[in-house]
XYZ file of C-alpha atoms in Angstrom:
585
model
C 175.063 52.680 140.912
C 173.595 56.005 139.583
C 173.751 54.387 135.901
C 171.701 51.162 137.603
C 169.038 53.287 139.118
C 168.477 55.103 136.161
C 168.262 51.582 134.131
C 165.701 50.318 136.145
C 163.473 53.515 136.283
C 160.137 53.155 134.390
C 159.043 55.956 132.796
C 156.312 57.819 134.184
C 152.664 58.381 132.087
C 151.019 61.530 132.521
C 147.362 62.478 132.469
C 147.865 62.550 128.834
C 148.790 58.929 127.201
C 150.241 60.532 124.420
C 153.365 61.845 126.582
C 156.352 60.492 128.931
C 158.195 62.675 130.928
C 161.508 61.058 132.196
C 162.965 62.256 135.251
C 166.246 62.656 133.577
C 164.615 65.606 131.637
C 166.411 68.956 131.323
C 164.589 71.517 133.118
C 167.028 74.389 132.834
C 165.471 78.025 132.278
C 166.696 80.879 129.811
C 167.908 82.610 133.644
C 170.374 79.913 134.289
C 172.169 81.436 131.350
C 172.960 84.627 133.901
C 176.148 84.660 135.530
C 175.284 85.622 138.933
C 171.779 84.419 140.642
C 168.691 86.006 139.249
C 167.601 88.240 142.331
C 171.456 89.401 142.439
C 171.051 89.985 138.564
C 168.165 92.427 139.366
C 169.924 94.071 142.204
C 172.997 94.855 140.294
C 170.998 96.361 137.029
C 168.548 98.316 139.130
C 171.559 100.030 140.962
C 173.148 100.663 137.898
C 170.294 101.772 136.194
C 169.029 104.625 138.931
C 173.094 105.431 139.939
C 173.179 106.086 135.520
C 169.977 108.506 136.034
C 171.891 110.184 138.812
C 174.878 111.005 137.375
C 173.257 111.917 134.440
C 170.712 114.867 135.705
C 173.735 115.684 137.621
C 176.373 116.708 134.983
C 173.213 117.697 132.747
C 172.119 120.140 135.645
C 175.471 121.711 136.062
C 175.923 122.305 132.055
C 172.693 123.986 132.281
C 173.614 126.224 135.395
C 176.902 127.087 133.450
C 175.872 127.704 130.243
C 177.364 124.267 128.401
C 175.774 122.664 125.746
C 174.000 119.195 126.443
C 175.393 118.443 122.748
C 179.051 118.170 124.652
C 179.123 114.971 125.826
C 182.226 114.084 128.205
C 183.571 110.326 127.862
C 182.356 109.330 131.728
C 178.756 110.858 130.497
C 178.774 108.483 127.364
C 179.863 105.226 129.291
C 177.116 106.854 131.813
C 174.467 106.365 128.714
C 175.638 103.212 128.024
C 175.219 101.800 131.290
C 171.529 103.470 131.400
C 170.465 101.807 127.909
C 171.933 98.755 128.783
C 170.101 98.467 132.687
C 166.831 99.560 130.473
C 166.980 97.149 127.894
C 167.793 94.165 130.703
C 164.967 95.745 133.159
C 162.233 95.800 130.837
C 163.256 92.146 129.958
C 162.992 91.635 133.605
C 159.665 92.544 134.091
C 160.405 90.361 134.356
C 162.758 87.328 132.731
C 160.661 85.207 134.961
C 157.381 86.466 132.846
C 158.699 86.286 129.498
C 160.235 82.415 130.011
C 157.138 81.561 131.789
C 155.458 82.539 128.285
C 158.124 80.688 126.484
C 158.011 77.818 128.236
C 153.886 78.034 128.865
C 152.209 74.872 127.095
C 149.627 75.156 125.241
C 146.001 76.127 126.748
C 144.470 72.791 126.028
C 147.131 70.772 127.969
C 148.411 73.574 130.771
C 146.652 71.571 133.646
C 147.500 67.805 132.971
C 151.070 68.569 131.038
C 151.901 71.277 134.395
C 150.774 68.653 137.410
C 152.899 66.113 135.120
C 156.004 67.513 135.237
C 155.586 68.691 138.919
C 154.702 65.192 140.075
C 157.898 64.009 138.818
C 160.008 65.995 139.726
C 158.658 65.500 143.196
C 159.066 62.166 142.677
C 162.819 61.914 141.820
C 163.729 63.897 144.652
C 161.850 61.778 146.517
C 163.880 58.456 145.065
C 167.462 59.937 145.398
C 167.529 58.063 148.493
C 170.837 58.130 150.658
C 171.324 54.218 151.341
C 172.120 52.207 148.554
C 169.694 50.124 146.380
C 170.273 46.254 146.909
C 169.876 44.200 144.090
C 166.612 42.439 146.422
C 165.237 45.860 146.537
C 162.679 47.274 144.238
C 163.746 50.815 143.736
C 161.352 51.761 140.503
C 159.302 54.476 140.787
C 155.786 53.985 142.391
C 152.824 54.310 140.397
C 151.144 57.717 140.642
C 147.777 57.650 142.455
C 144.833 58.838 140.395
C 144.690 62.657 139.754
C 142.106 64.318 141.811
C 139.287 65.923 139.278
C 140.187 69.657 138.403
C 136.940 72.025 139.941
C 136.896 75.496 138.200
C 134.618 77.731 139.778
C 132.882 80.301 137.968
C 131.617 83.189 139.563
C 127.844 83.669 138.430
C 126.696 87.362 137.300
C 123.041 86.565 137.643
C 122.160 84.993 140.917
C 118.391 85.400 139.692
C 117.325 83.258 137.140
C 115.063 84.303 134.670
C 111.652 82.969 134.960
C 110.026 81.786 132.133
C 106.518 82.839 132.091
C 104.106 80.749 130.125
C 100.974 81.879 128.392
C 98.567 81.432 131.302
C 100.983 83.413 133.054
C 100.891 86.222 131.158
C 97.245 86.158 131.096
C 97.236 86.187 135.188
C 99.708 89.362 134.744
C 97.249 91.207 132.621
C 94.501 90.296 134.603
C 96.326 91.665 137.668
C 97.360 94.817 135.748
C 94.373 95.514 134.976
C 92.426 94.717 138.807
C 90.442 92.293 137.548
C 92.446 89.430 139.734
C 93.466 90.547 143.607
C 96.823 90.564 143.768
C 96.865 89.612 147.408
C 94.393 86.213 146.029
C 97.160 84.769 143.924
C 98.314 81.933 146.152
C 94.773 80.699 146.877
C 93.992 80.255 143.516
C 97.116 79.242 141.695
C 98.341 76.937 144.755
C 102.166 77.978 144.206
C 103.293 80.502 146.401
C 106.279 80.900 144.700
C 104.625 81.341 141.458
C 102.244 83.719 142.927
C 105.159 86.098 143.819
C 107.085 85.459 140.566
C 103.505 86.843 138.691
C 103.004 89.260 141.323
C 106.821 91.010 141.097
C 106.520 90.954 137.105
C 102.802 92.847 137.393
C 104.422 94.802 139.727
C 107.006 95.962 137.075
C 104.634 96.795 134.778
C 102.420 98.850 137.084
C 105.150 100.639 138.723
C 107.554 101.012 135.389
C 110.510 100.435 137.882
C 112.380 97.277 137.591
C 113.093 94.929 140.804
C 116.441 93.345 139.588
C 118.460 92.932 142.485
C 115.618 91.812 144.727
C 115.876 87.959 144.774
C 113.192 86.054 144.408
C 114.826 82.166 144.079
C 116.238 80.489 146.641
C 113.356 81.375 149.657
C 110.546 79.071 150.764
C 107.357 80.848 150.324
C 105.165 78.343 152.124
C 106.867 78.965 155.615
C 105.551 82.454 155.525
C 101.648 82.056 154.010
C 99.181 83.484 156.454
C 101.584 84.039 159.272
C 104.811 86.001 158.103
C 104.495 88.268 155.335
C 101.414 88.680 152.430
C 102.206 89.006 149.133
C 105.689 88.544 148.890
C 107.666 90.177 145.565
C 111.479 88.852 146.512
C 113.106 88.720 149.900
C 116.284 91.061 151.512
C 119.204 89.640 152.083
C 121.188 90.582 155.224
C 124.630 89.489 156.411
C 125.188 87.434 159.939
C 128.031 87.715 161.890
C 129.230 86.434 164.782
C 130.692 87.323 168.081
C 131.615 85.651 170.667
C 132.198 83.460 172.310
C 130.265 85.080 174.650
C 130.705 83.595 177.990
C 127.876 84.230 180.273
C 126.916 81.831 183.593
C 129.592 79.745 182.566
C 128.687 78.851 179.736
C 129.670 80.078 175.869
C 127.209 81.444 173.013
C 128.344 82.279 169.977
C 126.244 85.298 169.508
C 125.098 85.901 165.808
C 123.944 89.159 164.488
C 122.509 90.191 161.370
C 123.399 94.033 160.541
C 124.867 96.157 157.759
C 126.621 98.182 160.141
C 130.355 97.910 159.992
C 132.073 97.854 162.861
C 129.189 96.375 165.031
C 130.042 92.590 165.070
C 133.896 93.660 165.643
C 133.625 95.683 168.501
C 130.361 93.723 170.341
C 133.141 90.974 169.771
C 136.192 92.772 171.390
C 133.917 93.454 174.125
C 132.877 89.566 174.437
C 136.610 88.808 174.305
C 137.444 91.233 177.231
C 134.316 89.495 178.932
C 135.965 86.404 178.439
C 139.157 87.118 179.271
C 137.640 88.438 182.730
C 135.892 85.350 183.689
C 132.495 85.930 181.952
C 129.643 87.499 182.827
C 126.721 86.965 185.203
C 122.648 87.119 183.829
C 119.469 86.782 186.203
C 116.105 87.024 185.287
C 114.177 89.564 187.517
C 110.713 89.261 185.942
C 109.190 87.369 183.022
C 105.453 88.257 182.252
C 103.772 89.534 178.712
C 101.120 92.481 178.742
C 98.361 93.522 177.252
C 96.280 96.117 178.101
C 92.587 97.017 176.949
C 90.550 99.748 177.166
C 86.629 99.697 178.285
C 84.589 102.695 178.634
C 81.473 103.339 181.080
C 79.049 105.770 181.146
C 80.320 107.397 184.625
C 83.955 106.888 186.098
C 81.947 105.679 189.138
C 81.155 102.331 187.125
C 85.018 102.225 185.781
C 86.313 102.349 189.695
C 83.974 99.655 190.527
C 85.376 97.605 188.149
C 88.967 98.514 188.800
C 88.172 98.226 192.421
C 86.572 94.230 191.524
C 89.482 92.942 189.293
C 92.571 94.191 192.450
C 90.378 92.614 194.797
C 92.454 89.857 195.890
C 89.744 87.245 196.382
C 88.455 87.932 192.916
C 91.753 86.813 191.353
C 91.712 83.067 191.153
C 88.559 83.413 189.346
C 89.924 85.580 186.904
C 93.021 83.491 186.516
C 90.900 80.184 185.620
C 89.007 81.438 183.014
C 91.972 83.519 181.430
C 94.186 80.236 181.912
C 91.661 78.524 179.691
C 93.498 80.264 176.230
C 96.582 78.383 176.280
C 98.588 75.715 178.147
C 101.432 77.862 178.672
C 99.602 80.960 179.256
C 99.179 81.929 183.083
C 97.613 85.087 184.526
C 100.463 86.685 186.892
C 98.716 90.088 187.659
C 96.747 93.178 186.606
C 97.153 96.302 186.912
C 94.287 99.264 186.286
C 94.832 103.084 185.650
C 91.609 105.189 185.217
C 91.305 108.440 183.193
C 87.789 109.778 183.456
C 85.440 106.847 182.846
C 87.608 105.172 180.638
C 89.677 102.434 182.460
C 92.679 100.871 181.246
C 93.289 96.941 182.279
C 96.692 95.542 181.966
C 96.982 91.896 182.548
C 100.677 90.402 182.546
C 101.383 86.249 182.087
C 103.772 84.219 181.060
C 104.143 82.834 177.766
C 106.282 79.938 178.115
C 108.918 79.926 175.235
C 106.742 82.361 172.833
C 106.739 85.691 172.684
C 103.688 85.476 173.780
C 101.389 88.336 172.251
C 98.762 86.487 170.861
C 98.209 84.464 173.883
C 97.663 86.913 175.979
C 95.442 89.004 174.004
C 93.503 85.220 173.691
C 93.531 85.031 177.944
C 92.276 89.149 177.636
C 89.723 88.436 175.195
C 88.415 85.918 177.377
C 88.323 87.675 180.768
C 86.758 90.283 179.232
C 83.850 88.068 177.655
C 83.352 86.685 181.176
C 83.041 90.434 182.676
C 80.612 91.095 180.583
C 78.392 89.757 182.465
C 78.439 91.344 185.859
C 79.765 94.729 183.904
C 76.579 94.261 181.282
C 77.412 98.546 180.638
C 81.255 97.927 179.611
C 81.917 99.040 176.238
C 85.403 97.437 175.025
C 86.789 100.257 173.308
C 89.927 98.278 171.937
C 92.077 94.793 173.074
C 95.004 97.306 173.178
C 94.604 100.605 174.882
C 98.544 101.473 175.065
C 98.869 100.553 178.409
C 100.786 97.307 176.994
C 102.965 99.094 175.307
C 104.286 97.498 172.629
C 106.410 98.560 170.057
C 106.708 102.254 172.085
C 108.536 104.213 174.400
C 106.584 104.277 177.624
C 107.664 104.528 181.324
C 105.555 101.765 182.252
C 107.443 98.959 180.585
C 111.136 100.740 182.301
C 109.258 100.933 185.687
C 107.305 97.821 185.442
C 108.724 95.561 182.755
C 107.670 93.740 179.735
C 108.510 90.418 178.561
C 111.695 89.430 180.405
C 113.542 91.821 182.582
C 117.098 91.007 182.684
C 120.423 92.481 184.742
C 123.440 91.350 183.287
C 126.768 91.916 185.094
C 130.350 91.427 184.974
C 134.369 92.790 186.228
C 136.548 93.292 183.429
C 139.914 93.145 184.984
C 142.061 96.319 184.933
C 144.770 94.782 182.772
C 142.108 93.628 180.232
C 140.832 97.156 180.321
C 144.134 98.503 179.239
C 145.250 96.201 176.552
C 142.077 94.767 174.910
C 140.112 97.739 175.180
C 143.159 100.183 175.303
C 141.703 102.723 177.649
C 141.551 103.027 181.627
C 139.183 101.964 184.289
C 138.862 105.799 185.682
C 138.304 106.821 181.915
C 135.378 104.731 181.460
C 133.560 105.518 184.585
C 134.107 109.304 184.042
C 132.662 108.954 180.405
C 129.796 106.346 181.357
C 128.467 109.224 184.121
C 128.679 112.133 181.685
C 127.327 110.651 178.657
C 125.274 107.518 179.631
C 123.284 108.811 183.001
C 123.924 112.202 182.851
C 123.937 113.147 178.722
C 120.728 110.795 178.513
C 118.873 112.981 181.450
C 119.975 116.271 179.907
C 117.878 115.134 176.769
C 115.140 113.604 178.683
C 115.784 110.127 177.838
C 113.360 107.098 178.848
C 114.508 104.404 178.857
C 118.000 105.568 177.165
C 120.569 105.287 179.393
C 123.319 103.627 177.325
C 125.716 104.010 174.562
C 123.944 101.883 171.844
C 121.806 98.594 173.449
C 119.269 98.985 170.340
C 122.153 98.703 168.049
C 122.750 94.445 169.530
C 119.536 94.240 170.494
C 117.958 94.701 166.793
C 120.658 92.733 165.068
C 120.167 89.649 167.430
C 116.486 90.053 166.800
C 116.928 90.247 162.996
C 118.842 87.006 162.835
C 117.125 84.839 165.509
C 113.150 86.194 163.744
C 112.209 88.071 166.459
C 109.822 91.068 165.881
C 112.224 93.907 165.074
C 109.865 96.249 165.689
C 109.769 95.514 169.845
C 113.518 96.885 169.853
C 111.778 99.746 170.952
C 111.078 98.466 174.335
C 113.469 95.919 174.178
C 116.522 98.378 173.946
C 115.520 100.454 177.175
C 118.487 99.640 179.049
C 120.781 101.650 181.885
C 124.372 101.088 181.559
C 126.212 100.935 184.933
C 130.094 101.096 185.510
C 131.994 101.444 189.279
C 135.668 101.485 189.666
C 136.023 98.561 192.231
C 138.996 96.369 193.878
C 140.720 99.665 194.848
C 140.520 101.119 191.616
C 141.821 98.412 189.845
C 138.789 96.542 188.041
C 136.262 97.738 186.202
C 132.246 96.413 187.287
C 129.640 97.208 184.200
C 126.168 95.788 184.122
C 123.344 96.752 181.970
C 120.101 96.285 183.352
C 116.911 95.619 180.638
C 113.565 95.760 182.265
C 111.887 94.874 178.883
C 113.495 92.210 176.466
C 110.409 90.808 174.729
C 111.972 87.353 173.032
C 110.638 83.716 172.183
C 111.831 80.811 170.212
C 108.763 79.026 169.005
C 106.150 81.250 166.813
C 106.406 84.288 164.121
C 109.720 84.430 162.361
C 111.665 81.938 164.510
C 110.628 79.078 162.555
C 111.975 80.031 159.138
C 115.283 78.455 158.174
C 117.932 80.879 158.219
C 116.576 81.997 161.881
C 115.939 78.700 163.154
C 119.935 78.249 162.009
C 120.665 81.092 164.086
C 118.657 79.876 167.336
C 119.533 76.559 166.910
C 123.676 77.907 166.717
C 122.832 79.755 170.357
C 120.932 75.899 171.412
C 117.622 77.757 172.299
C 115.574 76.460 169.188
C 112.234 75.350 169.632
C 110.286 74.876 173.087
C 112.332 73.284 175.794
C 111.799 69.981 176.838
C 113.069 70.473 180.369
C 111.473 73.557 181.722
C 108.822 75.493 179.662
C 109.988 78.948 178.683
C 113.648 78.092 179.678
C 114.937 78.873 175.592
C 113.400 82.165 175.905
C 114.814 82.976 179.104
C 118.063 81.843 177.905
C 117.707 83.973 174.334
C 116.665 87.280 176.509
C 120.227 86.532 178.918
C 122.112 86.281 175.648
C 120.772 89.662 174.258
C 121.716 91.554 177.843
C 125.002 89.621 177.760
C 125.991 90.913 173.541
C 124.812 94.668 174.884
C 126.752 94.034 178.270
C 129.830 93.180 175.445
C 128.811 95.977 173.021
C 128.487 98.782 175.856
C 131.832 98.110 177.031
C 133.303 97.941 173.513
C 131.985 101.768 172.285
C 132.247 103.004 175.690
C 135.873 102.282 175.236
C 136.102 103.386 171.661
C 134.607 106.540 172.806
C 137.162 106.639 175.867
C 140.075 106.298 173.956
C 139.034 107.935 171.077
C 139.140 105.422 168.593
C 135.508 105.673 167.487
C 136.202 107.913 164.253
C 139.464 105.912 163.167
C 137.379 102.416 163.556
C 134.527 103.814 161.552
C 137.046 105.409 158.497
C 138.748 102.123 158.747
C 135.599 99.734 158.181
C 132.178 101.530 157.714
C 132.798 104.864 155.554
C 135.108 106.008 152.935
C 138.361 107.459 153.881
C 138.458 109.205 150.821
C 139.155 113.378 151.126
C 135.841 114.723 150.518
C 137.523 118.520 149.710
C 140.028 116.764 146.995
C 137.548 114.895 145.259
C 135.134 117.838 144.949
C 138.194 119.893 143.554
C-alpha cells in the first residue's frame, strides 16, 4: 500500500522550475550521526567539560600548596586532560553543531527564499498525506497542487527620512536674495505660491545665515497650507512628538480613549493605571459648573469719578440687554453671559464673559468687546481704550480671578476607587493616600503659596491632551489650576478623589484643531468638529475628558508617591539606571 501511494505521488515543482523536491527525500542532519539526542549530547559534554576544569585546578592547587611540580602528571590527571580537550573540541563545534550544519546545509543566497519555503511546504505536505484510513483505488490520493506563493516583502529601514531637495537655479537665486535682505523672508509664500517651497528656501537660507545645520528637523511629510495665516509664519520644518494612549477612560458611562502627546516617560503608563483603577471602580462622574470665555479691557478717564459712572452703567441691570444685543451681533455662537468691573484709580477694568459654542472662543469675544466698546463710545465720548486686554481676562497667567471665578469651562470630576482596587492596582492603602493628599496636595501647596496648585501634577495631562488634540498649549497655565480632593469613605474602606478645574479653556473647531494629526486625535475621543446636536456640546465633552485623564493621573502619582514607587518607575522608564559614581571612575 505504502509502495502504491508512493507510485501515484506527483512530484512537487517549486518556485524554481528548474528543481523537484520529492517527498521521499532524505533530510537527515550531520546531528543524527550522535548517539544520544542532541540537547542530551550538550548536557553530557558540558558536565564533563566544567567537572574536567574542576578536578583539574583541584589537584593543580594542592601540588602548588605542597610544593609538587605541575610537570608530574598522575594517570587520573591525564585521562582528566583528555576528557577537557575532548568536551572543548565537541563544544566549540557546538556552538553550536546546529550553526555549523545550518551553514553546510545553507543554499545558496540567490535561491535561500524559494529553495527554503520549497522544501518546508513539502514536508508539510507529506505529513499531511500519511493519512490513517486506507487509499481506495476510487480515491484520488496525489498530492494537491500548491496554492500560489504569497510575494516575499523585505523591508528596509530608511536612514534618511528627509529627502534631499533639489534646488533649481531660480532657487538659489531666491536664497541669495534672502541672504542678502533683499527678499522678506516672511513674503516667500505670497510670491512663490508654494508654501512648501517657501519653507524648503527659507530653512536652506536659514543654514547659510546661521552656519548651523537643521538636519533632523523634518520638513517632508507636513501640509503647509493648513497653517498659512492662521497657525504658524514662516515655517523651517515641523517637531515631531509621540501620542499615546490611555484609557479607556470611563467617565458618565461612557469610554474615551484618552490620547496624549508627551516625551515624558512614565506619563501615559501611570495616567493609564489610574484610568484602569477608574474603570475597574465603576468610572467616574464629570459636571460642568460654568462655561463662559473672558476678556477684559482696559479704558482710562480723566477722573475715577467718570470710570465709576461707567462701571456703575454697564452692572446696572436694566442696561444689560442692550449691551448683550449689540455684543451678540459678532458671532452666532457668541452670547454675552456677564461683566464684571474692578476700578484702580481712574482706570477701569471691564471683563465680559460668553460662551463660545464649540471654539475656544478668544477671538469672538474680543470681536463682541470690540463692539460694546465702539457703542460706549458714544455716551462715554472721554473713554480712552487703553488696550482690548487689560489682564483682567487672564489668559495664559496665574491669576486668582480665573480659580475664584472661572475661565472657559469649569469642571468637577469625581469618582470611588474601591478599597481592593486601591490595594492591588495601585498597591498602596486608602488611609495612605488621604494622609499624603493633605500633607502634600492642600497643605505642601499652601506652605509655598500656591494658586491655583493644589495637586500632584494636573498640568502634566492637561498639556499633553492639549498638544495632541491642537489646543493652545500655552492656556495650560490656567487650565491646570486644579484642587485635588481625597476622603476615606464607606467606613474606611473606599477611597473618594475628585479634582475640581475652575478653568479648562478647550474647543474643537478653530486654531490647531483642524490640522490632521489633531483632528485624528479629536476625532479618536468623537468630539471633532462643531456638534450637530447641541452647540458647544464637543467642547464640553473635550474639557470632561481632560478633568477625567487628571482625575486618572492624580490618583496614579499620588499612589506612586504613597507607596514609594515613584523613583523605581522613573529608573525603570524615563532616566538611565546607569551608576553615575562608576562611570565617572
Amino acid at each position: 500500500m505504502e509502495a502504491g501511494r508512493r507510485s501515484s505521488t506527483k512530484p512537487v515543482q517549486s518556485l524554481k522550475p528548474t528543481k523537484t523536491v520529492s517527498v521521499d527525500e532524505d533530510l537527515t542532519k550531520a546531528s543524527d550521526a550522535l548517539p544520544l539526542p542532541l540537547h542530551l549530547s550538550n548536557a553530557v559534554f558540558f558536565t564533563l567539560f566544567f567537572s574536567a576544569v574542576y578536578f583539574l585546578l583541584s589537584h593543580w592547587r594542592e601540588k602548588i600548596r605542597t610544593s609538587t611540580p605541575l610537570s608530574v602528571v598522575t594517570f587520573s590527571e591525564i585521562i582528566a586532560i583528555l576528557a577537557f580537550v575532548a568536551s572543548f573540541i565537541y563544544l566549540l563545534g557546538f556552538f553550536g553543531i546546529d550553526f555549523v550544519q545550518s551553514l553546510i546545509l545553507r543554499p545558496q543566497t540567490e535561491v535561500w527564499n524559494s529553495e527554503d519555503d520549497d522544501e518546508v511546504a513539502d514536508v508539510l505536505l507529506h505529513k499531511e498525506d500519511a493519512r490513517k484510513v486506507p487509499c481506495g483505488q476510487a480515491l484520488d490520493c496525489s498530492l494537491p497542487p500548491l496554492p500560489p506563493p504569497a510575494p516575499i516583502v523585505t523591508v528596509q529601514k530608511v536612514l534618511d527620512e528627509n529627502p534631499v531637495t533639489v534646488l533649481t537655479e531660480e532657487d538659489e537665486e531666491i536664497i541669495k536674495s534672502v541672504v542678502a535682505g533683499t527678499t522678506p523672508s516672511y513674503s516667500l509664500e505670497s510670491k512663490l505660491g508654494d508654501c512648501k517651497r517657501a519653507a524648503a528656501i527659507r530653512r536652506e537660507a536659514l543654514q547659510r545665515l546661521t552656519g548651523k545645520s537643521l538636519e533632523g528637523l523634518p520638513l517632508d511629510g507636513f501640509d503647509y497650507e493648513s497653517i498659512l495665516g492662521q497657525c504658524c509664519e514662516m515655517p523651517v520644518g515641523y517637531v515631531q512628538i509621540p501620542v499615546g494612549i490611555a484609557g479607556p477612560l470611563l467617565i458618565n458611562g461612557r469610554e474615551y480613549s484618552v490620547p496624549m502627546a508627551t516625551t515624558e516617560g512614565c506619563l501615559v503608563a501611570s495616567t493609564n493605571r489610574g484610568c484602569k483603577a477608574i474603570h475597574l471602580s465603576g468610572g467616574a462622574t464629570s459636571t460642568l459648573l460654568r462655561d463662559g470665555m473672558t476678556r477684559a479691557p482696559v479704558v482710562r478717564f480723566g477722573t475715577a469719578k467718570r470710570a465709576a459712572d461707567l462701571k456703575l452703567y454697564l452692572e446696572d441691570p436694566d442696561n444689560f440687554d442692550t449691551l448683550a444685543v449689540v455684543f451678540n451681533r459678532s458671532s452666532r455662537f457668541g452670547r454675552l453671559q456677564g461683566i464684571k468691573c474692578a476700578i484702580a484709580g481712574k482706570n477701569l477694568y471691564l471683563r465680559f464673559t460668553c460662551t463660545t459654542g464649540d471654539a475656544m472662543g478668544m477671538n469672538m469675544v474680543s470681536k463682541g468687546v470690540q463692539n460694546v466698546l465702539d457703542f460706549l463710545q458714544t455716551d462715554f465720548p472721554d473713554m480712552d481704550v487703553m488696550g482690548i486686554s487689560g489682564n483682567f481676562c487672564s489668559d495664559k497667567k496665574p491669576a486668582a480671578v480665573n480659580w475664584i471665578e472661572g475661565r472657559g469651562k469649569s469642571v468637577v470630576c469625581e469618582a470611588i476607587i474601591k478599597g481592593d482596587v486601591v490595594r492591588k492596582v495601585l498597591k498602596t492603602t486608602v488611609e495612605s493616600l488621604v494622609e499624603l493628599n493633605m500633607l502634600k496636595n492642600l497643605t505642601g501647596s499652601a506652605m509655598a503659596g500656591a494658586l491655583g496648585g493644589f495637586n500632584a501634577h494636573a498640568s502634566n495631562i492637561v498639556t499633553a491632551v492639549y498638544i495632541a488634540t491642537g489646543q493652545d498649549p500655552a492656556q495650560n497655565v490656567e487650565s491646570s489650576h486644579c484642587i485635588t480632593m481625597m476622603e476615606a469613605v464607606n467606613d474606611g474602606k473606599d477611597l473618594h478623589i475628585s479634582v475640581t478645574m475652575p478653568s479648562i479653556e478647550v474647543g474643537t473647531v478653530g486654531g490647531g484643531t483642524q490640522l490632521a494629526s489633531q483632528s485624528a486625535c479629536l476625532n479618536l475621543l468623537g468630539v471633532k468638529g462643531a456638534s450637530k446636536e447641541s452647540a458647544g456640546a464637543n467642547s464640553r465633552m473635550l474639557a470632561a475628558v481632560v478633568a477625567g485623564a487628571v482625575l486618572a493621573g492624580e490618583l496614579s502619582l499620588m499612589s506612586a508617591l504613597a507607596a514609594g514607587q515613584l523613583v523605581k518607575s522613573h529608573m525603570k522608564y524615563n532616566r538611565s539606571n546607569k551608576d553615575v559614581s562608576k562611570a565617572s571612575s
